Amino acid sequence: MLDFLAAVGRVFLAFLAATGRLALFALAALSHCLRPPFYPRLILKQMIDIGYYSLPVVGLTAIFTGMVLALQSYTGFSRFNAESAVATVVVLSVTRELGPVIAGLMVAGRVGAAMAAEIGTMRVTDQIDALTTLSTDPFRYLVLPRLLAGLITLPLLVVVADIIGVFGGYLVGTVKLGFNPASYLTQTENYLETMDVVSGLVKAAAFGFIVALMGCYHGYHS
């Protein structure tokens, strides 16, 4: 019994230690936001790598998600004569939950591992130590631009994913399911509130920061 409790304790303490190291890493990176020098070109480059190059995969996933959501919602609601709720379900589901989740998953799969591999290669080949030798802070030069880019670009990607996902639902609703285009758009507009979009963007910012943080952390400590 004592051996079992000791094993559980070791796992729990290791989890707390890893969480503490991650939190200190994030705080050390964010603390550099307040002090110069800054590297705007690096931040812009990371925004292009993370945001612009992720647009095709995010857009493709979002449009098919909106289409499938509209089709399956209609299949379920038609049994209760509630087909008119399809537009509401599509727009609320995409803006509040599916948009941030889809964009976060796609960016994590496309960018997160690339960050870890790039920084990890620099660690293994002593390039990070060379930066320190040249009086360049690795946190400011490598980590901070990626964190800021993830924090800024993922909400922008989610805005695009929301628009494309709702458009996918609109296409299926009007072409396949026979909804009137004007009434579909009217219902979408009437039931969508600003807070629905804002809540999705806040989640997207958190997802972007976490994806960039985990990629940088694991690469930096390779």
CSV table of C-alpha atoms in Angstrom, one decimal:
chain,number,residue,atom,x,y,z
A,1,MET,CA,0.0,0.0,0.0
A,2,LEU,CA,2.8,2.4,0.9
A,3,ASP,CA,4.6,1.6,-2.4
A,4,PHE,CA,1.4,2.5,-4.3
A,5,LEU,CA,1.0,5.8,-2.5
A,6,ALA,CA,4.7,6.6,-3.0
A,7,ALA,CA,4.3,5.9,-6.8
A,8,VAL,CA,1.2,8.2,-6.9
A,9,GLY,CA,3.1,10.8,-5.0
A,10,ARG,CA,6.0,10.7,-7.4
A,11,VAL,CA,3.8,11.1,-10.4
A,12,PHE,CA,1.9,14.0,-8.8
A,13,LEU,CA,5.1,15.8,-7.7
A,14,ALA,CA,6.6,15.3,-11.2
A,15,PHE,CA,3.4,16.8,-12.7
A,16,LEU,CA,3.6,19.8,-10.3
A,17,ALA,CA,7.3,20.3,-11.1
A,18,ALA,CA,6.7,20.2,-14.9
A,19,THR,CA,3.8,22.7,-14.5
A,20,GLY,CA,6.0,25.0,-12.5
A,21,ARG,CA,8.8,24.9,-15.1
A,22,LEU,CA,6.3,25.6,-17.8
A,23,ALA,CA,4.8,28.5,-15.9
A,24,LEU,CA,8.2,30.0,-15.1
A,25,PHE,CA,9.2,29.6,-18.8
A,26,ALA,CA,6.0,31.5,-19.9
A,27,LEU,CA,6.6,34.3,-17.3
A,28,ALA,CA,10.2,34.6,-18.3
A,29,ALA,CA,9.2,35.0,-22.0
A,30,LEU,CA,6.4,37.4,-21.3
A,31,SER,CA,8.5,39.6,-19.0
A,32,HIS,CA,10.5,40.6,-22.1
A,33,CYS,CA,7.5,42.2,-23.7
A,34,LEU,CA,8.0,45.2,-21.4
A,35,ARG,CA,11.7,45.9,-22.1
A,36,PRO,CA,13.5,46.7,-25.4
A,37,PRO,CA,15.0,45.7,-27.7
A,38,PHE,CA,12.2,44.3,-29.8
A,39,TYR,CA,12.3,42.4,-33.1
A,40,PRO,CA,9.2,43.4,-35.1
A,41,ARG,CA,10.5,41.7,-38.2
A,42,LEU,CA,10.7,38.4,-36.4
A,43,ILE,CA,7.2,38.8,-35.0
A,44,LEU,CA,5.9,39.6,-38.5
A,45,LYS,CA,7.7,36.6,-40.0
A,46,GLN,CA,6.2,34.3,-37.3
A,47,MET,CA,2.7,35.8,-37.9
A,48,ILE,CA,3.0,35.0,-41.6
A,49,ASP,CA,4.3,31.4,-40.8
A,50,ILE,CA,1.6,30.7,-38.3
A,51,GLY,CA,-1.3,32.6,-39.7
A,52,TYR,CA,-1.1,33.2,-43.4
A,53,TYR,CA,0.3,29.7,-44.2
A,54,SER,CA,-2.3,28.1,-42.1
A,55,LEU,CA,-5.2,29.7,-43.9
A,56,PRO,CA,-5.7,26.9,-46.5
A,57,VAL,CA,-6.0,24.0,-44.1
A,58,VAL,CA,-8.1,26.0,-41.6
A,59,GLY,CA,-10.4,27.3,-44.3
A,60,LEU,CA,-10.8,23.8,-45.8
A,61,THR,CA,-11.6,22.2,-42.5
A,62,ALA,CA,-14.0,25.0,-41.5
A,63,ILE,CA,-16.1,24.9,-44.7
A,64,PHE,CA,-16.6,21.1,-44.5
A,65,THR,CA,-17.3,21.3,-40.8
A,66,GLY,CA,-20.1,23.9,-41.4
A,67,MET,CA,-21.5,21.7,-44.2
A,68,VAL,CA,-21.6,18.6,-42.1
A,69,LEU,CA,-23.0,20.4,-39.1
A,70,ALA,CA,-25.9,21.9,-41.2
A,71,LEU,CA,-26.7,18.5,-42.8
A,72,GLN,CA,-26.6,16.5,-39.6
A,73,SER,CA,-28.5,19.1,-37.6
A,74,TYR,CA,-31.2,19.0,-40.3
A,75,THR,CA,-31.4,15.2,-40.0
A,76,GLY,CA,-32.0,15.4,-36.3
A,77,PHE,CA,-34.3,18.4,-36.2
A,78,SER,CA,-36.5,17.1,-39.0
A,79,ARG,CA,-37.7,14.4,-36.6
A,80,PHE,CA,-39.1,17.1,-34.3
A,81,ASN,CA,-40.3,19.5,-37.0
A,82,ALA,CA,-37.6,22.0,-35.9
A,83,GLU,CA,-35.8,22.4,-39.2
A,84,SER,CA,-35.9,26.2,-38.9
A,85,ALA,CA,-33.3,26.0,-36.1
A,86,VAL,CA,-30.5,24.7,-38.4
A,87,ALA,CA,-29.2,28.2,-39.2
A,88,THR,CA,-29.1,29.1,-35.5
A,89,VAL,CA,-27.3,25.9,-34.5
A,90,VAL,CA,-24.7,26.3,-37.2
A,91,VAL,CA,-23.8,29.9,-36.5
A,92,LEU,CA,-23.7,29.5,-32.7
A,93,SER,CA,-21.7,26.2,-32.8
A,94,VAL,CA,-19.2,27.6,-35.3
A,95,THR,CA,-18.6,30.9,-33.6
A,96,ARG,CA,-18.6,29.8,-30.0
A,97,GLU,CA,-16.9,26.4,-30.1
A,98,LEU,CA,-16.0,24.8,-33.4
A,99,GLY,CA,-14.2,27.7,-35.0
A,100,PRO,CA,-11.6,28.1,-32.2
A,101,VAL,CA,-11.2,24.3,-31.8
A,102,ILE,CA,-10.7,23.7,-35.5
A,103,ALA,CA,-8.3,26.5,-35.9
A,104,GLY,CA,-6.4,25.5,-32.7
A,105,LEU,CA,-6.1,21.9,-33.8
A,106,MET,CA,-4.9,22.7,-37.3
A,107,VAL,CA,-2.4,25.2,-36.1
A,108,ALA,CA,-1.1,22.9,-33.4
A,109,GLY,CA,-0.7,20.1,-36.0
A,110,ARG,CA,1.0,22.3,-38.6
A,111,VAL,CA,3.0,24.8,-36.5
A,112,GLY,CA,3.4,23.4,-33.0
A,113,ALA,CA,5.7,20.5,-33.9
A,114,ALA,CA,7.6,22.7,-36.4
A,115,MET,CA,8.4,25.2,-33.6
A,116,ALA,CA,9.6,22.4,-31.3
A,117,ALA,CA,11.7,20.9,-34.1
A,118,GLU,CA,13.3,24.2,-35.1
A,119,ILE,CA,14.2,25.4,-31.6
A,120,GLY,CA,15.2,21.9,-30.6
A,121,THR,CA,17.6,21.7,-33.5
A,122,MET,CA,19.1,25.0,-32.5
A,123,ARG,CA,19.5,23.7,-29.0
A,124,VAL,CA,21.2,20.5,-30.1
A,125,THR,CA,23.5,22.3,-32.5
A,126,ASP,CA,24.5,24.9,-29.8
A,127,GLN,CA,22.9,27.8,-31.8
A,128,ILE,CA,21.0,29.0,-28.7
A,129,ASP,CA,24.3,29.1,-26.7
A,130,ALA,CA,25.8,31.0,-29.6
A,131,LEU,CA,23.0,33.6,-29.3
A,132,THR,CA,23.8,34.0,-25.6
A,133,THR,CA,27.5,34.4,-26.4
A,134,LEU,CA,26.6,37.2,-28.9
A,135,SER,CA,24.6,39.0,-26.1
A,136,THR,CA,21.3,38.2,-27.7
A,137,ASP,CA,18.6,36.9,-25.3
A,138,PRO,CA,17.2,33.6,-26.7
A,139,PHE,CA,13.9,34.3,-25.0
A,140,ARG,CA,13.5,37.6,-26.7
A,141,TYR,CA,14.8,36.4,-30.1
A,142,LEU,CA,13.3,33.0,-30.4
A,143,VAL,CA,10.4,32.5,-27.9
A,144,LEU,CA,8.7,35.9,-27.6
A,145,PRO,CA,8.0,36.4,-31.3
A,146,ARG,CA,6.3,33.0,-31.6
A,147,LEU,CA,4.2,33.6,-28.5
A,148,LEU,CA,3.0,37.0,-29.7
A,149,ALA,CA,2.4,35.7,-33.2
A,150,GLY,CA,0.3,32.8,-31.8
A,151,LEU,CA,-1.6,35.1,-29.5
A,152,ILE,CA,-2.4,37.5,-32.4
A,153,THR,CA,-2.9,35.4,-35.4
A,154,LEU,CA,-5.1,32.6,-34.1
A,155,PRO,CA,-8.0,34.9,-33.4
A,156,LEU,CA,-7.6,36.3,-36.9
A,157,LEU,CA,-7.7,32.7,-38.2
A,158,VAL,CA,-10.8,32.0,-36.2
A,159,VAL,CA,-12.6,35.0,-37.7
A,160,VAL,CA,-11.9,33.6,-41.2
A,161,ALA,CA,-12.9,30.1,-40.0
A,162,ASP,CA,-16.2,31.4,-38.6
A,163,ILE,CA,-17.1,33.1,-41.9
A,164,ILE,CA,-16.1,30.1,-44.0
A,165,GLY,CA,-17.9,27.7,-41.6
A,166,VAL,CA,-21.1,29.6,-41.6
A,167,PHE,CA,-20.9,29.9,-45.4
A,168,GLY,CA,-20.5,26.2,-45.7
A,169,GLY,CA,-23.7,25.7,-43.6
A,170,TYR,CA,-25.4,28.3,-45.8
A,171,LEU,CA,-24.4,26.4,-49.0
A,172,VAL,CA,-25.8,23.1,-47.7
A,173,GLY,CA,-28.9,24.7,-46.3
A,174,THR,CA,-29.9,26.6,-49.5
A,175,VAL,CA,-28.6,24.2,-52.2
A,176,LYS,CA,-29.1,20.8,-50.6
A,177,LEU,CA,-31.8,21.3,-48.0
A,178,GLY,CA,-34.0,23.8,-49.8
A,179,PHE,CA,-33.9,26.7,-47.3
A,180,ASN,CA,-34.8,30.2,-48.6
A,181,PRO,CA,-31.4,32.1,-48.8
A,182,ALA,CA,-32.9,35.4,-47.4
A,183,SER,CA,-34.6,33.7,-44.5
A,184,TYR,CA,-31.5,31.7,-43.7
A,185,LEU,CA,-29.3,34.8,-43.6
A,186,THR,CA,-32.0,36.7,-41.5
A,187,GLN,CA,-32.2,33.9,-38.9
A,188,THR,CA,-28.4,33.7,-38.8
A,189,GLU,CA,-28.1,37.4,-38.2
A,190,ASN,CA,-31.0,37.6,-35.6
A,191,TYR,CA,-29.6,35.0,-33.3
A,192,LEU,CA,-25.9,35.8,-33.5
A,193,GLU,CA,-24.8,38.1,-30.7
A,194,THR,CA,-21.5,40.0,-30.3
A,195,MET,CA,-20.6,37.9,-27.2
A,196,ASP,CA,-20.8,34.7,-29.2
A,197,VAL,CA,-18.0,35.9,-31.5
A,198,VAL,CA,-16.0,37.5,-28.7
A,199,SER,CA,-16.0,34.4,-26.6
A,200,GLY,CA,-14.7,32.4,-29.5
A,201,LEU,CA,-11.9,34.9,-30.1
A,202,VAL,CA,-10.9,34.8,-26.5
A,203,LYS,CA,-10.6,31.0,-26.6
A,204,ALA,CA,-8.7,31.3,-29.9
A,205,ALA,CA,-6.1,33.7,-28.3
A,206,ALA,CA,-5.7,31.3,-25.4
A,207,PHE,CA,-5.3,28.3,-27.8
A,208,GLY,CA,-2.7,30.2,-29.9
A,209,PHE,CA,-0.7,31.1,-26.8
A,210,ILE,CA,-0.7,27.6,-25.5
A,211,VAL,CA,0.2,26.0,-28.8
A,212,ALA,CA,3.2,28.4,-29.3
A,213,LEU,CA,4.2,28.0,-25.6
A,214,MET,CA,4.3,24.2,-25.7
A,215,GLY,CA,6.2,24.2,-29.0
A,216,CYS,CA,8.8,26.7,-27.7
A,217,TYR,CA,9.1,25.0,-24.3
A,218,HIS,CA,9.7,21.5,-25.6
A,219,GLY,CA,12.1,22.7,-28.3
A,220,TYR,CA,14.0,25.0,-25.9
A,221,HIS,CA,14.5,22.1,-23.3
A,222,SER,CA,15.4,19.5,-25.9
